[in-house]
Coordinates of C-alpha atoms in Angstrom, one line a residue:
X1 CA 142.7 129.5 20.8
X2 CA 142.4 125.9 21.7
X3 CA 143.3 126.0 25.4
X4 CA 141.3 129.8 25.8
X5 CA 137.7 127.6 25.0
X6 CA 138.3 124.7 27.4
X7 CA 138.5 127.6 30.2
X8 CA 136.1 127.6 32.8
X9 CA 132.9 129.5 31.3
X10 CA 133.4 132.7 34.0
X11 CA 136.8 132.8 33.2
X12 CA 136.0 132.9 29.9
X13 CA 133.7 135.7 30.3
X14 CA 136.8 138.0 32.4
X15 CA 139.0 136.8 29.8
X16 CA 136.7 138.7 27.0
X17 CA 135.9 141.5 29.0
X18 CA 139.6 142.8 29.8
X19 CA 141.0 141.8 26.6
X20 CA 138.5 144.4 25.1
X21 CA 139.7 147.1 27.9
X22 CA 143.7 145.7 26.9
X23 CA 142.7 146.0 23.5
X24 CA 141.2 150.1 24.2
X25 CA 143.7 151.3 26.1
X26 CA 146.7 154.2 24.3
X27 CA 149.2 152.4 22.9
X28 CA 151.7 154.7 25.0
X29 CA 154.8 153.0 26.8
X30 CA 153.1 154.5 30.2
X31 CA 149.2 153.3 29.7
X32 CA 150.1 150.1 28.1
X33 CA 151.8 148.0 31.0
X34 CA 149.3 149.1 33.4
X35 CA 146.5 148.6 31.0
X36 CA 148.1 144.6 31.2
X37 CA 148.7 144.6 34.6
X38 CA 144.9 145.0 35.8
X39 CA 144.5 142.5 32.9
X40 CA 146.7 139.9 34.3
X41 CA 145.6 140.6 37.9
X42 CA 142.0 140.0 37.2
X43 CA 142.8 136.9 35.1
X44 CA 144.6 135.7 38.1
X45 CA 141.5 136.6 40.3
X46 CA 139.3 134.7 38.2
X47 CA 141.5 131.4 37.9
X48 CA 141.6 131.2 41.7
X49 CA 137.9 131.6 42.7
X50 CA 135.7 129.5 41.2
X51 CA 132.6 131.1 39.2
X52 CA 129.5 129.7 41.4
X53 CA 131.6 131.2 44.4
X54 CA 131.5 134.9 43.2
X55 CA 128.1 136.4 43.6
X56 CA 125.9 134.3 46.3
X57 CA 123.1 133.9 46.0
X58 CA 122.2 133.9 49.4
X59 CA 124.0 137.2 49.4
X60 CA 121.4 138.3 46.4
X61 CA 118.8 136.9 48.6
X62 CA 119.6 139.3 51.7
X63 CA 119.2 142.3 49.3
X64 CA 116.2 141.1 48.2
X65 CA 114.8 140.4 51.6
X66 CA 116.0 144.1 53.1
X67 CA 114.4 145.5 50.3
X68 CA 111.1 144.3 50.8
X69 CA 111.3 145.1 54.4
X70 CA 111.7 148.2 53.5
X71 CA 109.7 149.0 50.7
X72 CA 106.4 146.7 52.3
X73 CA 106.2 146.9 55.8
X74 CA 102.4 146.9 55.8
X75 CA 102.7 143.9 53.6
X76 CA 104.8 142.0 56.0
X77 CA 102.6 142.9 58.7
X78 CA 99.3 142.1 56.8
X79 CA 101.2 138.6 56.2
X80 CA 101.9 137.6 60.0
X81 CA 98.9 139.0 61.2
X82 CA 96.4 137.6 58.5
X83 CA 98.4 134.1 57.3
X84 CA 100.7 132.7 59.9
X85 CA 100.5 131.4 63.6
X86 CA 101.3 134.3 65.4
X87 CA 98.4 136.3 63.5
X88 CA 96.1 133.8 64.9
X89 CA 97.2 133.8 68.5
X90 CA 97.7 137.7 68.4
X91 CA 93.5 138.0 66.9
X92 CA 92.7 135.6 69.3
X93 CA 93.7 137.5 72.4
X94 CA 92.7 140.7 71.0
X95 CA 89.8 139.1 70.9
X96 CA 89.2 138.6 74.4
X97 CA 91.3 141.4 75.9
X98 CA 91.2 144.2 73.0
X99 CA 94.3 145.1 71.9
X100 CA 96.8 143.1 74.3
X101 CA 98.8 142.0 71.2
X102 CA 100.1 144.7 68.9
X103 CA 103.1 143.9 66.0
X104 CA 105.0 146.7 66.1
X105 CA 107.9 146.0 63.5
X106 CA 107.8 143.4 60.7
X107 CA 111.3 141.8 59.4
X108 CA 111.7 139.4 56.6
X109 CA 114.7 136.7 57.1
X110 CA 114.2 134.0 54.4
X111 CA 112.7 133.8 51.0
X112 CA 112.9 130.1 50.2
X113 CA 111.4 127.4 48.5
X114 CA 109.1 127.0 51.5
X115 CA 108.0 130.3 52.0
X116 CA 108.5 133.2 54.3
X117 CA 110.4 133.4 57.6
X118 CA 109.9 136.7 59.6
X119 CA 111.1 138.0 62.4
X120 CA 108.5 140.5 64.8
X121 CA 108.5 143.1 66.9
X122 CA 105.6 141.9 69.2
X123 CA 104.3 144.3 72.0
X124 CA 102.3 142.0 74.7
X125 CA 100.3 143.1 77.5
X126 CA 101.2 141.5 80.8
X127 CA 98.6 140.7 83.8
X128 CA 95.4 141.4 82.1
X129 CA 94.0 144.7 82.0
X130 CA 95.9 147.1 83.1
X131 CA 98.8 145.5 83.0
X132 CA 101.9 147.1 81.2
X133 CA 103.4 146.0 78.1
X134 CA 106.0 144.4 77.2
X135 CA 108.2 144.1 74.1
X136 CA 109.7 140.7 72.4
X137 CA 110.9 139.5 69.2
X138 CA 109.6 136.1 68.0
X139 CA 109.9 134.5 64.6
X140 CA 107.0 133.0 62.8
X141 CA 107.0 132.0 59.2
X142 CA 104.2 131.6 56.3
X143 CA 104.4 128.5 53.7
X144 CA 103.8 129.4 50.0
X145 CA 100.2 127.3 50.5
X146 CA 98.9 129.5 52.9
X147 CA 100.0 132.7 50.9
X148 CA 99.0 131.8 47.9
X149 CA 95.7 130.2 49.1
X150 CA 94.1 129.6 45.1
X151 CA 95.4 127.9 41.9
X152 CA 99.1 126.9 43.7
X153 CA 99.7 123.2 44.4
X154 CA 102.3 122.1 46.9
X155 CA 105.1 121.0 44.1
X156 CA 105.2 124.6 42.5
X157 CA 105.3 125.9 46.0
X158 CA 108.3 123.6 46.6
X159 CA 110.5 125.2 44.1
X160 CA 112.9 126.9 45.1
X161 CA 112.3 130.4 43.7
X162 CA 114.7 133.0 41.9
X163 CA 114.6 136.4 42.8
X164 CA 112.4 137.4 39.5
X165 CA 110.1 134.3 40.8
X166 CA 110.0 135.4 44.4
X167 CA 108.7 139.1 43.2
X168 CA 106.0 137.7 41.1
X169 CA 104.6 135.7 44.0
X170 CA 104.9 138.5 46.5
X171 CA 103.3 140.7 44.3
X172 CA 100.1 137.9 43.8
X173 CA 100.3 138.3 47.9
X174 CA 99.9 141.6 48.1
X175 CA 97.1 141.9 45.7
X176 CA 95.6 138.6 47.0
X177 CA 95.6 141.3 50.8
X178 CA 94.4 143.9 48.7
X179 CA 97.2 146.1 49.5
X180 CA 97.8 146.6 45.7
X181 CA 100.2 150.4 46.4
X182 CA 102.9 147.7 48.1
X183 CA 102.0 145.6 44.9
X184 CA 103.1 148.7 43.0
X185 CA 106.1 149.2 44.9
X186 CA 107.6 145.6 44.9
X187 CA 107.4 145.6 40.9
X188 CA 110.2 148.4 41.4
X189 CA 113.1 147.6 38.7
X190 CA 115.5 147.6 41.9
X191 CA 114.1 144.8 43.5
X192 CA 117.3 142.6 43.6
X193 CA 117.7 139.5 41.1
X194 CA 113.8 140.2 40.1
X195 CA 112.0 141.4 37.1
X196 CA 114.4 144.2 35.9
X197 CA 113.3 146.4 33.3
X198 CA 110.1 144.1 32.6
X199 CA 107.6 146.0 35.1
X200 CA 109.0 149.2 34.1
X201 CA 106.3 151.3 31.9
X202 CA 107.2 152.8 28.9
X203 CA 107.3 156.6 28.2
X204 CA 104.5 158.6 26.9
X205 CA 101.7 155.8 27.7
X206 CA 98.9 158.6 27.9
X207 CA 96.4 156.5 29.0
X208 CA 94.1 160.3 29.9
X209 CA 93.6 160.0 25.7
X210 CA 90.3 158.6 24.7
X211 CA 91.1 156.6 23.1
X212 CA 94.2 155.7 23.8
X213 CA 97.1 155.4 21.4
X214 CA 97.5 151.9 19.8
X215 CA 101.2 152.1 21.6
X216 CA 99.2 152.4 24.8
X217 CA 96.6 149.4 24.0
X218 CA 99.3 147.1 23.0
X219 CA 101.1 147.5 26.5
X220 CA 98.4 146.9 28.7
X221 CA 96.9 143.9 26.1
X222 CA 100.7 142.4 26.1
X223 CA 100.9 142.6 30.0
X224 CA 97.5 141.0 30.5
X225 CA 97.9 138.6 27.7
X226 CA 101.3 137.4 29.5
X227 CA 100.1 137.1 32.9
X228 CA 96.6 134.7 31.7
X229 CA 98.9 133.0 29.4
X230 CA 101.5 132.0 32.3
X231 CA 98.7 131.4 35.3
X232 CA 96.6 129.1 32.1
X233 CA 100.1 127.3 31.8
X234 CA 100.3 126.8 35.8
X235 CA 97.1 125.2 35.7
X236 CA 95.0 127.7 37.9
X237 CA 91.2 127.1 37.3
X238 CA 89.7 130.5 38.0
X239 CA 90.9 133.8 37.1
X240 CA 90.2 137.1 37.1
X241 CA 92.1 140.2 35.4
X242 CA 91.5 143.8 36.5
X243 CA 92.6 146.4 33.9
X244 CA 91.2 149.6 34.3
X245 CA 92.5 152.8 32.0
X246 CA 89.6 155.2 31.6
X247 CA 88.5 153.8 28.1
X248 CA 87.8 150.1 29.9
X249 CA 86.4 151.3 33.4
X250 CA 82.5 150.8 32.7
X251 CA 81.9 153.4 35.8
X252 CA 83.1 156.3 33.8
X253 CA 81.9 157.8 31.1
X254 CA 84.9 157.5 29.5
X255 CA 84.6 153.8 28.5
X256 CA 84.8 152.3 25.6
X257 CA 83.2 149.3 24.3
X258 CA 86.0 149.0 21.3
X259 CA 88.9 148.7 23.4
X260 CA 87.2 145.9 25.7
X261 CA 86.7 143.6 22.5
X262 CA 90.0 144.9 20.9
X263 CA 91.7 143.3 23.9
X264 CA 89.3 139.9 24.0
X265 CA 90.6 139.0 20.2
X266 CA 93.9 139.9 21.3
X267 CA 93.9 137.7 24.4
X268 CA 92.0 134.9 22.2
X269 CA 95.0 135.0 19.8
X270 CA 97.6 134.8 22.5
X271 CA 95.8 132.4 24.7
X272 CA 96.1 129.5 21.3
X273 CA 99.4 130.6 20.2
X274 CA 101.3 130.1 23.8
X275 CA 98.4 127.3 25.0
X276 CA 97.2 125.3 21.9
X277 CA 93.9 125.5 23.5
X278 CA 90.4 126.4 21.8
X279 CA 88.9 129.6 23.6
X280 CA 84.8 130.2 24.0
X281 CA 84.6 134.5 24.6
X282 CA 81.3 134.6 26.5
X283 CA 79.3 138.0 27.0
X284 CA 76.2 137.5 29.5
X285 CA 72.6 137.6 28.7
X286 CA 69.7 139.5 30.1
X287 CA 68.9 138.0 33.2
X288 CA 65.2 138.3 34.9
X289 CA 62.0 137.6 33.4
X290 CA 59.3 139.2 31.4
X291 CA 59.2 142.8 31.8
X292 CA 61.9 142.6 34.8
X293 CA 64.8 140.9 32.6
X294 CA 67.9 143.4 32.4
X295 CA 71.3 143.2 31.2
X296 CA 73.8 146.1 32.3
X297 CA 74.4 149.1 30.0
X298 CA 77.8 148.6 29.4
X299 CA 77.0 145.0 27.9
X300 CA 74.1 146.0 26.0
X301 CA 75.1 145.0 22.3
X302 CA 78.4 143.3 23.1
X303 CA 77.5 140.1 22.1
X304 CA 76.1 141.0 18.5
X305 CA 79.6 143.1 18.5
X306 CA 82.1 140.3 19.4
X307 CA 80.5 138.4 16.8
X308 CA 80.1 140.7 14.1
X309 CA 83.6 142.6 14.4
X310 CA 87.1 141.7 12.3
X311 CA 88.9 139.3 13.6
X312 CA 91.1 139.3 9.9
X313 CA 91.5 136.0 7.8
X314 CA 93.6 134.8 10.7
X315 CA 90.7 134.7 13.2
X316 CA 88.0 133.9 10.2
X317 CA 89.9 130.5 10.2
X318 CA 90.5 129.8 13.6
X319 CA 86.5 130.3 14.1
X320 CA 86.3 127.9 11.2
X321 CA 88.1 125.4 13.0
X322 CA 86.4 126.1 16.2
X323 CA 89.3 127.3 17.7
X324 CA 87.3 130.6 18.8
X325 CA 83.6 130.5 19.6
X326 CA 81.6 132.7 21.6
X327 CA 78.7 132.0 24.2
X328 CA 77.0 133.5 27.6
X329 CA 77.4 133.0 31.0
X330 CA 75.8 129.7 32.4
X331 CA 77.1 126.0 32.4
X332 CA 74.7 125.2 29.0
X333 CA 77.3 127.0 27.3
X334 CA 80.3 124.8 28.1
X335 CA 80.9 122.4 25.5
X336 CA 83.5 119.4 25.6
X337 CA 85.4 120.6 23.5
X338 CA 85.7 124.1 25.0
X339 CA 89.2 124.5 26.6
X340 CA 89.5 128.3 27.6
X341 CA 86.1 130.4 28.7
X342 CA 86.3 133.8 28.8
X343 CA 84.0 136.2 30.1
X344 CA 83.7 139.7 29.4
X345 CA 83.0 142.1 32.5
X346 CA 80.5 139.9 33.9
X347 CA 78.1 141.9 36.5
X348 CA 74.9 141.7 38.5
X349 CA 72.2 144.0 38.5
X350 CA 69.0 145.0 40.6
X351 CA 67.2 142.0 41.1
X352 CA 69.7 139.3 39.9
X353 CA 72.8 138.5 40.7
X354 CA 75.6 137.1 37.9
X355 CA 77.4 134.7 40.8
X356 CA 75.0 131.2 40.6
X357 CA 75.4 131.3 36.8
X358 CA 79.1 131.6 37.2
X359 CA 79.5 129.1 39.7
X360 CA 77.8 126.4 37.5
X361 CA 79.7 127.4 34.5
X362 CA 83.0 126.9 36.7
X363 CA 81.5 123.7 38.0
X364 CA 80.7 122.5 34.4
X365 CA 84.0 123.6 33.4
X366 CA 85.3 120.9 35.7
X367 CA 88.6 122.4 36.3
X368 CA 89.2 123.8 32.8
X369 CA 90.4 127.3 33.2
X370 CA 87.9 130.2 33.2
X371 CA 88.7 133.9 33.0
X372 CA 87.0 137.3 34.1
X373 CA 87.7 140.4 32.4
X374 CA 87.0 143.2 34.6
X375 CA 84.5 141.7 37.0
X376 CA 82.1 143.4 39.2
X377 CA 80.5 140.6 40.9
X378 CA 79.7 142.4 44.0
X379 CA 75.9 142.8 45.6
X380 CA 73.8 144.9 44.0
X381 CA 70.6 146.2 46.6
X382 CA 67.7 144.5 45.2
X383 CA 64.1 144.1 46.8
X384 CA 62.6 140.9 47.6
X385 CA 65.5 139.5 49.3
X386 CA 68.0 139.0 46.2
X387 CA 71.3 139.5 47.1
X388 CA 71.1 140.7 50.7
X389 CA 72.3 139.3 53.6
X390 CA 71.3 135.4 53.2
X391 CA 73.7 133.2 51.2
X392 CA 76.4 136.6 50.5
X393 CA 79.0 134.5 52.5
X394 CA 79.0 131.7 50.2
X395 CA 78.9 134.2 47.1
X396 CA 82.1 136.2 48.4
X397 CA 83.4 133.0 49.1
X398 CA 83.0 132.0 45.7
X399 CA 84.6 135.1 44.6
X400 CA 87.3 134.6 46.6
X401 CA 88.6 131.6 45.0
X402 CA 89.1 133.7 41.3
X403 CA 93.3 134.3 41.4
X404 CA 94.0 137.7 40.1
X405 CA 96.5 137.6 38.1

């Protein structure tokens, strides 16, 4: 017993998984000897090759990388033409010549601590117009910076990532592209070394039920409750979470004001238990003046709600403690002592627009993370020049910089 634990650990491991199959086998004179052979010959297999030397990991990482060249190709294109140097030098002759550079076939190489390593099919025109083309492969590559342009620094980027790691930040990538089907399609349960079972959805979600079954609310507030909890943890300032079943999608007239708050006291929980850090839930206020001030119908109440709904003795004492406040949109609502902000579906409307206020909430926040719940921050047609043409760059700029997570 002795000299079976000071065995290498893998050894171990083979030792315990064909004593059990010794151990099964008929106690016949025919089964048994064989039954000890394959155990012997495996034991000897395992003394002779070391345990780090049995699966590769670079040979894990070649599955990894043929799968996502061939579950994403538009991904991988998207990627070279929209975040690495051959993108740029291919919209820059396009540019002038119209369509002399076309990528015809995108191949991932390397997934590594740096980044991305392709290897492209590149048709280029030669001798101007009218020229034929010609076809070439050439290898580029994309750092972890560029990809994940918002709420990274460099020393996370350095690390060198696992295979569940690598399909979390391809994922961010593709959503970041908006090409959220390959975002779909890379959370597959065979994506090798990755995620496993953990993006897989549960049976019988029936999310077409309004409302949904409490089974079906705990899912989607566990998923998002994770994924703030984790980014909050790696330091990203803005955020913004899109979850949209029927009951929470305020375009439909399926939604359902209960199920948004429902999952801001569940997050507010989460976010103190995994963080330690106090949470201020903010629901905007009319905006406008006089007879022109509006707030948007799905948020027309919310704020009396939040405050006057159950949050059980647990959440009576953590707003005791201030641990859980609530507030509006706008940087006079940021306190010192605020840690968290979250903000319900923040939206414009005719005639106002909800991005100024959120920018000097995130610039009074000073870094301190702040979270959007199903924003619609886009430009609403207003009269009087609100919202039109001047200044949108800077406000989709500022939208831009919100990691979705």
């Amino acid at each position: 017993k002795q000299r079976r634990w000071n065995r290498p650990e893998g050894q171990q491991r083979t030792s315990d998984r064909f004593r059990s199959l010794l151990l099964a086998a008929p106690r016949t004179p025919s089964t048994r000897p064989l039954a000890m052979r394959q155990a012997l010959l495996c034991l000897g297999a395992a003394a002779l090759v070391p345990p780090t030397h049995r699966r590769p990991p670079t040979a894990l990482r070649a599955k990894a990388e043929a799968f996502v060249t061939e579950q994403a190709p538009d991904l991988l294109k998207e990627i070279v033409m929209k975040r690495t140097s051959l993108g740029e030098d291919a919209r820059r002759n396009n540019a002038r010549t119209g369509g002399s550079v076309k990528v015809e076939h995108v191949t991932l190489d390397k997934i590594d601590g740096n980044g991305l390593e392709f290897t492209c099919s590149v048709k280029r025109r030669a001798g101007g117009f009218g020229g034929g083309f010609s076809t070439e492969d050439e290898t580029t590559a994309a750092n972890w910076g560029d990809l994940l342009e918002c709420g990274w620094e460099e020393d996370q980027c350095e690390v060198d990532p696992d295979g569940a790691t690598a399909q979390r930040r391809l994922m961010q990538v593709a959503c970041s592209l908006g090409l959220n089907g390959d975002a779909a399609r890379l959370l597959s349960t065979e994506f090798p070394g990755g995620l496993g079972d953990a993006g897989a959805l549960p049976d019988n979600l029936w999310l077409n039920n309004i409302p949904a079954s409490k089974k079906a609310r705990s899912h989607l507030g566990d998923a998002v409750c994770d994924a703030v909890v984790q980014a909050i943890l790696e330091e990203a300032p803005t955020l913004q979470v899109t979850v949209k079943p029927p009951e929470l999608d305020p375009e439909m007239d399926t939604y359902r004001i209960g199920t948004l708050l429902e999952l801001a006291r569940h997050l507010a929980f989460r976010v103190i238990e995994g963080t330690g850090r106090k949470v201020r839930i903010c629901v905007q206020a009319p905006m406008g003046e006089g007879i022109f001030s509006g707030l948007p119908l799905s948020l027309n109440g919310v704020r009396k709600l939040l405050e006057m709904m159950d949050w059980g003795s647990q959440g009576a004492e953590l707003q005791q403690k201030k641990f859980i406040r609530f507030g509006a949109v706008g940087s006079e609502w940021v306190d010192s002592d605020d840690e968290v902000f979250v903000v319900l579906a923040p939206q414009s409307i005719v005639g106002n627009s909800i991005v100024p206020l959120l920018q000097d909430m995130v610039e009074a926040a000073k870094g301190r993370p702040v979270i959007l719940i199903n924003g619609r921050m886009g430009d609403v047609q207003s009269s009087a020049g609100v919202m039109s043409y001047r200044g949108r760059a800077d406000r989709l700029d500022f939208v831009d910089e919100f990691r979705e997570c």
